[in-house]
Tab-separated table of C-alpha atoms in Angstrom:
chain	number	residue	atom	x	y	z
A	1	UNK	CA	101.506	84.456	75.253
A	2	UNK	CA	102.205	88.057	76.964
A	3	UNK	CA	101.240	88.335	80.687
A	4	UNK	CA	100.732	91.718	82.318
A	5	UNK	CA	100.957	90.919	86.608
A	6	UNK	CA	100.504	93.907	88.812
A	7	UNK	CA	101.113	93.911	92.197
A	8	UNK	CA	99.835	93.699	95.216
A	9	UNK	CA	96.448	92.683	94.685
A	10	UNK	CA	94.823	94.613	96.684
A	11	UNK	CA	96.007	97.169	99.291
A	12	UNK	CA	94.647	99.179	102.594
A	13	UNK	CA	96.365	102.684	104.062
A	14	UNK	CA	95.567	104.913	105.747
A	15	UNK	CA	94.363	108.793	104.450
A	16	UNK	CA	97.735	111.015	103.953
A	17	UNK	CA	99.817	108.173	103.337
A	18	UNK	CA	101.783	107.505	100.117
A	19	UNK	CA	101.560	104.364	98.529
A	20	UNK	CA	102.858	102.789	95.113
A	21	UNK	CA	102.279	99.948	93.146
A	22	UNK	CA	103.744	97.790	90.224
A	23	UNK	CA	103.113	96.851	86.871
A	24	UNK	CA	105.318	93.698	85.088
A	25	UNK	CA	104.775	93.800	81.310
A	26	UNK	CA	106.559	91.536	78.895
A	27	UNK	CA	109.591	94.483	77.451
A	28	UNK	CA	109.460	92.824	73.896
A	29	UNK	CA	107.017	94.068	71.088
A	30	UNK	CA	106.204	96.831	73.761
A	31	UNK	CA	104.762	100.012	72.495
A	32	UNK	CA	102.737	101.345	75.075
A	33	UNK	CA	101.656	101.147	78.203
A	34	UNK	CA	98.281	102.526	79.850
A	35	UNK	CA	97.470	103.022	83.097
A	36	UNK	CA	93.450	103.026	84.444
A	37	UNK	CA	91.726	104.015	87.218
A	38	UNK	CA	88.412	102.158	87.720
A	39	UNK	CA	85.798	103.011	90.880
A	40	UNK	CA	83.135	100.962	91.193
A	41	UNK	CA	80.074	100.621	89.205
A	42	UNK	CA	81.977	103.578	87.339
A	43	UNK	CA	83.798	103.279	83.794
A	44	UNK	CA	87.454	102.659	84.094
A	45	UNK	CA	89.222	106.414	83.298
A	46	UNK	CA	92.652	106.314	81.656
A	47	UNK	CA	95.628	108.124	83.485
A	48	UNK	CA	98.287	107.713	81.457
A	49	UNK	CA	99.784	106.428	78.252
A	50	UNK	CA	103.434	105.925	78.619
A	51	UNK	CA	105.623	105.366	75.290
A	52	UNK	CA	109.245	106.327	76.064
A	53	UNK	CA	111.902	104.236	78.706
A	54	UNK	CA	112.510	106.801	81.302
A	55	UNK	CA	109.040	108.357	81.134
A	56	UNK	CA	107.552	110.098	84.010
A	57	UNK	CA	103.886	111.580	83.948
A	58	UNK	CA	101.893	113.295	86.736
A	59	UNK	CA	98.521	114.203	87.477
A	60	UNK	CA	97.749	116.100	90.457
A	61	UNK	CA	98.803	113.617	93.260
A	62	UNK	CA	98.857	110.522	90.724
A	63	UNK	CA	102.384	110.196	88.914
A	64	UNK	CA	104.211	106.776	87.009
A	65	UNK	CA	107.195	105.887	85.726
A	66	UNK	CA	108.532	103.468	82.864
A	67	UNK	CA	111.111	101.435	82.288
A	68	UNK	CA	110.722	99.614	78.825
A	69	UNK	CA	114.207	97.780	79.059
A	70	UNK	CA	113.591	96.099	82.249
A	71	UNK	CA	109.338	95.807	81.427
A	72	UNK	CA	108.026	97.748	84.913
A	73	UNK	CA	105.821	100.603	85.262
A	74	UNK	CA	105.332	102.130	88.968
A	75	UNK	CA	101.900	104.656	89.745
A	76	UNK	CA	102.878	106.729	92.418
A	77	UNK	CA	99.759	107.678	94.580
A	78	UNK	CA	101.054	110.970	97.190
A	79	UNK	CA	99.233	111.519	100.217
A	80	UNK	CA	96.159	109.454	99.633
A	81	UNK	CA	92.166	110.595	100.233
A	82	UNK	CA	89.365	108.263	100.609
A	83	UNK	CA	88.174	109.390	97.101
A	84	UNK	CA	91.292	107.312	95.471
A	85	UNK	CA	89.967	104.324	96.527
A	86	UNK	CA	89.616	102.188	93.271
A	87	UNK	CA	90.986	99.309	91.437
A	88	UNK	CA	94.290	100.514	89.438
A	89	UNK	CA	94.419	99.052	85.923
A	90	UNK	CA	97.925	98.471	83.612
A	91	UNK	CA	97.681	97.762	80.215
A	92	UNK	CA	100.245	96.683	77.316
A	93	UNK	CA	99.674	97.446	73.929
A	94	UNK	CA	102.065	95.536	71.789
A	95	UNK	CA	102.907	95.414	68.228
A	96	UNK	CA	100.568	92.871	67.386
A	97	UNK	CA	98.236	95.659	68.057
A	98	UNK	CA	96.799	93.632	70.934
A	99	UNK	CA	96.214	95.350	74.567
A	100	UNK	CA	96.578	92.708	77.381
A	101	UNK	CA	95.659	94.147	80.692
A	102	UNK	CA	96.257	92.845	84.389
A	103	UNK	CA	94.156	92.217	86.738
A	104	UNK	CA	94.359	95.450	88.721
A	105	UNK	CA	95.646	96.527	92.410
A	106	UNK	CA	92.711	97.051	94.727
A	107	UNK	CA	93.096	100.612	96.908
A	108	UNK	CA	91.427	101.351	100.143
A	109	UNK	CA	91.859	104.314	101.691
A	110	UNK	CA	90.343	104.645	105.505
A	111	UNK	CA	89.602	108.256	106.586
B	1	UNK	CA	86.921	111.069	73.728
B	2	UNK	CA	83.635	109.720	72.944
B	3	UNK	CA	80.971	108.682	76.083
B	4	UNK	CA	79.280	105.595	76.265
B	5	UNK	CA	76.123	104.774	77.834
B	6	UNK	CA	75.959	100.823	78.789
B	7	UNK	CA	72.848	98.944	80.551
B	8	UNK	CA	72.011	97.480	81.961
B	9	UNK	CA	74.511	98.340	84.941
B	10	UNK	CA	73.709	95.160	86.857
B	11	UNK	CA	71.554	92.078	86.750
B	12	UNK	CA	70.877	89.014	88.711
B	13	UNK	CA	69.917	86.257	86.009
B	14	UNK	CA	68.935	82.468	86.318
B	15	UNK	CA	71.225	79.735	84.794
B	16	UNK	CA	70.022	78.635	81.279
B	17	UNK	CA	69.029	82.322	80.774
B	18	UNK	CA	70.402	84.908	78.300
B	19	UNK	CA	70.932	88.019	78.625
B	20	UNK	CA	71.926	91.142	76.301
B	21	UNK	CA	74.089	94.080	77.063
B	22	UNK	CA	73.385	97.252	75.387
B	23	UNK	CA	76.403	99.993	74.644
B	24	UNK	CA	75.497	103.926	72.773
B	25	UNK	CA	78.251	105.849	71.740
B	26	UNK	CA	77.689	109.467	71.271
B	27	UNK	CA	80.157	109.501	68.339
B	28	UNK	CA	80.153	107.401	65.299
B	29	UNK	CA	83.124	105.040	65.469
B	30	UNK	CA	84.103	101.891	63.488
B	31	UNK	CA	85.278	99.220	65.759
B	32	UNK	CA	83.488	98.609	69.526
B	33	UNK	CA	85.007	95.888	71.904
B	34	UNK	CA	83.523	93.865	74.264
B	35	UNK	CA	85.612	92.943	77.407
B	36	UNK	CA	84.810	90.855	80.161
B	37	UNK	CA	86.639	90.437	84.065
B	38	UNK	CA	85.824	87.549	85.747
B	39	UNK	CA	86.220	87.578	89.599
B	40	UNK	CA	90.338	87.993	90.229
B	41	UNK	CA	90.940	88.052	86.790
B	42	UNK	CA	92.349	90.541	83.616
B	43	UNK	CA	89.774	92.417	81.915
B	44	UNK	CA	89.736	89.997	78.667
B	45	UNK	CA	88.736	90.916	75.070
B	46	UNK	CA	85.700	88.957	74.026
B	47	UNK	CA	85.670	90.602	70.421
B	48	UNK	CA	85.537	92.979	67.906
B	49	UNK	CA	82.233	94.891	66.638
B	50	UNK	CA	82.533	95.642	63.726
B	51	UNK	CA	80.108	97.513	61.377
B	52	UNK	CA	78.701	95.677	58.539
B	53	UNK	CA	80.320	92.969	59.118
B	54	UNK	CA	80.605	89.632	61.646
B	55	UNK	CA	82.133	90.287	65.033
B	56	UNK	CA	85.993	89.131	65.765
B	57	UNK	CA	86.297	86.164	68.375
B	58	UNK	CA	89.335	86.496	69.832
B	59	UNK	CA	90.306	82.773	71.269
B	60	UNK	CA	88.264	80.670	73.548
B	61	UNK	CA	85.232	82.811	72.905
B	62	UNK	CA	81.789	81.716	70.071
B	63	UNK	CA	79.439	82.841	68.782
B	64	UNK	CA	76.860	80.815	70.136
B	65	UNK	CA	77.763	81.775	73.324
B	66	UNK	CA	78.420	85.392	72.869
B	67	UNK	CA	76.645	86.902	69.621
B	68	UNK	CA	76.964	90.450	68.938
B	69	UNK	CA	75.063	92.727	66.657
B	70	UNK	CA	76.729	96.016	65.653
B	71	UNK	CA	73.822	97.596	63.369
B	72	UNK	CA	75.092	101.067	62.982
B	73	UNK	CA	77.993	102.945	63.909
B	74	UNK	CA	77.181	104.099	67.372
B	75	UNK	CA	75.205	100.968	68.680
B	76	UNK	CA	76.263	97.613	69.676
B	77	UNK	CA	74.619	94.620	71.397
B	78	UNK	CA	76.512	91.430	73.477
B	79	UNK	CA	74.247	88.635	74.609
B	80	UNK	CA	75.575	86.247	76.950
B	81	UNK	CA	73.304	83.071	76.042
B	82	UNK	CA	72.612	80.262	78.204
B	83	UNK	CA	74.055	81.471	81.169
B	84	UNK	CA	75.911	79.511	83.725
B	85	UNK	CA	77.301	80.823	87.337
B	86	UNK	CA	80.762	81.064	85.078
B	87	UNK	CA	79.462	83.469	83.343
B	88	UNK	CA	79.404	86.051	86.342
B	89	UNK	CA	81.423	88.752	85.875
B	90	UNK	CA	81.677	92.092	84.566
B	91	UNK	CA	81.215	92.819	81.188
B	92	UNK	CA	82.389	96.315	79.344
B	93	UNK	CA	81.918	97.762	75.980
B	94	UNK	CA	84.854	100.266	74.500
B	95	UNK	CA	85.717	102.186	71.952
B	96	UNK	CA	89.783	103.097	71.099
B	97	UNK	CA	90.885	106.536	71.422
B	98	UNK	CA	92.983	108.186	69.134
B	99	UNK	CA	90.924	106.493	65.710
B	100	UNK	CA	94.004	104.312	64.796
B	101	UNK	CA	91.530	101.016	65.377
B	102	UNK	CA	94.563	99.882	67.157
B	103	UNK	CA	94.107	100.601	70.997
B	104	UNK	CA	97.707	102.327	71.097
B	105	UNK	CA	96.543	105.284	72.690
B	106	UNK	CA	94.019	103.907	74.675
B	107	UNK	CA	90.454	103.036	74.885
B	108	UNK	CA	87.196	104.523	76.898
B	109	UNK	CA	84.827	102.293	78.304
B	110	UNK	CA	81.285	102.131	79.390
B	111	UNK	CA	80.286	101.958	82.728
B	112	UNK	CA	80.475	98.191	82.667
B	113	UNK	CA	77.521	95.516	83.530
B	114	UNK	CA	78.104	93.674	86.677
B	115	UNK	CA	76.110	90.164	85.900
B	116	UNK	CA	75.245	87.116	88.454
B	117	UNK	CA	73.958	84.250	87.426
B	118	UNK	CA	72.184	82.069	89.863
């Protein structure tokens, strides 16, 4: 059974600060890993898909990392805005073509 | 990347109740999966749509409980039947990006129905 944790579960800052937070995927059978970004009563809206150990990807203020050897992926979030409040989804797609997602991390961001 | 239009978006239902979920893709795709996040949880795959043929329950989820119709290639249905307060959470269609039916690259969902059941 593959479990995908990310962590913390839910987090509050403050507008202009940077925050991060983690995703823990299981490194064996790995062959991608997706990153969501769900606001509520919106559809989740994928970020990233990350293949390759070492990858980096960035969008605007949003950026992640991946480490396939160790099974981590960070999302990077710089100087934070009200508007990224929203729960931050990981997924794993593994070669048993099967996508097992976490729960999310919760972001608040107070004006 | 194809859009999906889901309804309804929210709904406050009595136990013993059913209720069915409604997902239109603007595309014509072959697979559609229905996911489901219970308070706290991981979004978890209910199952497969698949047209022309029955859905795919992945484990710990029936038929019974969850039937799906999938009557053309852009249109699927999920009932949640006889509803208990268990059965709150929030249930989302999808369709994989990339057309590999695999989910590697991917997958866009609809806007997700948030159900309570009373």
């Amino acid at each position: 059974i593959l479990n995908v944790e990310q962590s913390p579960q839910s987090l509050h800052v403050q507008e202009g600060d940077s925050t991060n937070f983690t995703c823990s995927f299981p490194s064996s059978n790995f062959y991608a890993l997706h990153w969501y970004r769900w606001e509520t009563a919106k559809s989740p809206e994928a970020l990233f898909v990350m293949t390759l150990n070492g990858d980096e990807k960035k969008k605007g203020r949003i950026s992640a990392t991946l480490n396939t050897k160790e099974g981590y992926s960070y999302l990077y979030i710089k100087g934070s805005q009200p508007e990224d409040s929203a729960t931050y989804l990981c997924a794993s797609y593994t070669g048993g073509f099967k996508t097992i997602f976490g729960a999310g991390t919760r972001l608040f961001v107070k004006a | 990347s194809a859009v999906i239009s889901q309804k309804p978006s929210r709904d406050i239902c009595q136990r013993g109740t059913s209720l069915t979920i409604q997902c239109q893709v603007d595309s014509q795709v072959t697979m559609m999966f229905w996911y489901r996040q219970q308070p706290g949880q991981s979004l978890t795959l209910i199952a497969t749509a698949n047209q022309g043929s029955e859905a795919t329950y992945e484990s710990g989820f029936v038929i019974d409980k969850f039937p799906i119709s999938r009557p053309n290639l852009t249109f699927s249905t999920l009932t949640v039947s006889n509803m208990s307060p268990e059965d709150s959470s929030i249930y989302l269609c999808s369709v994989e990006d990339g057309g590999t039916g695999r989910g590697a690259y991917g997958y866009t969902f609809g806007s997700g129905t948030r159900l309570t059941v009373v």
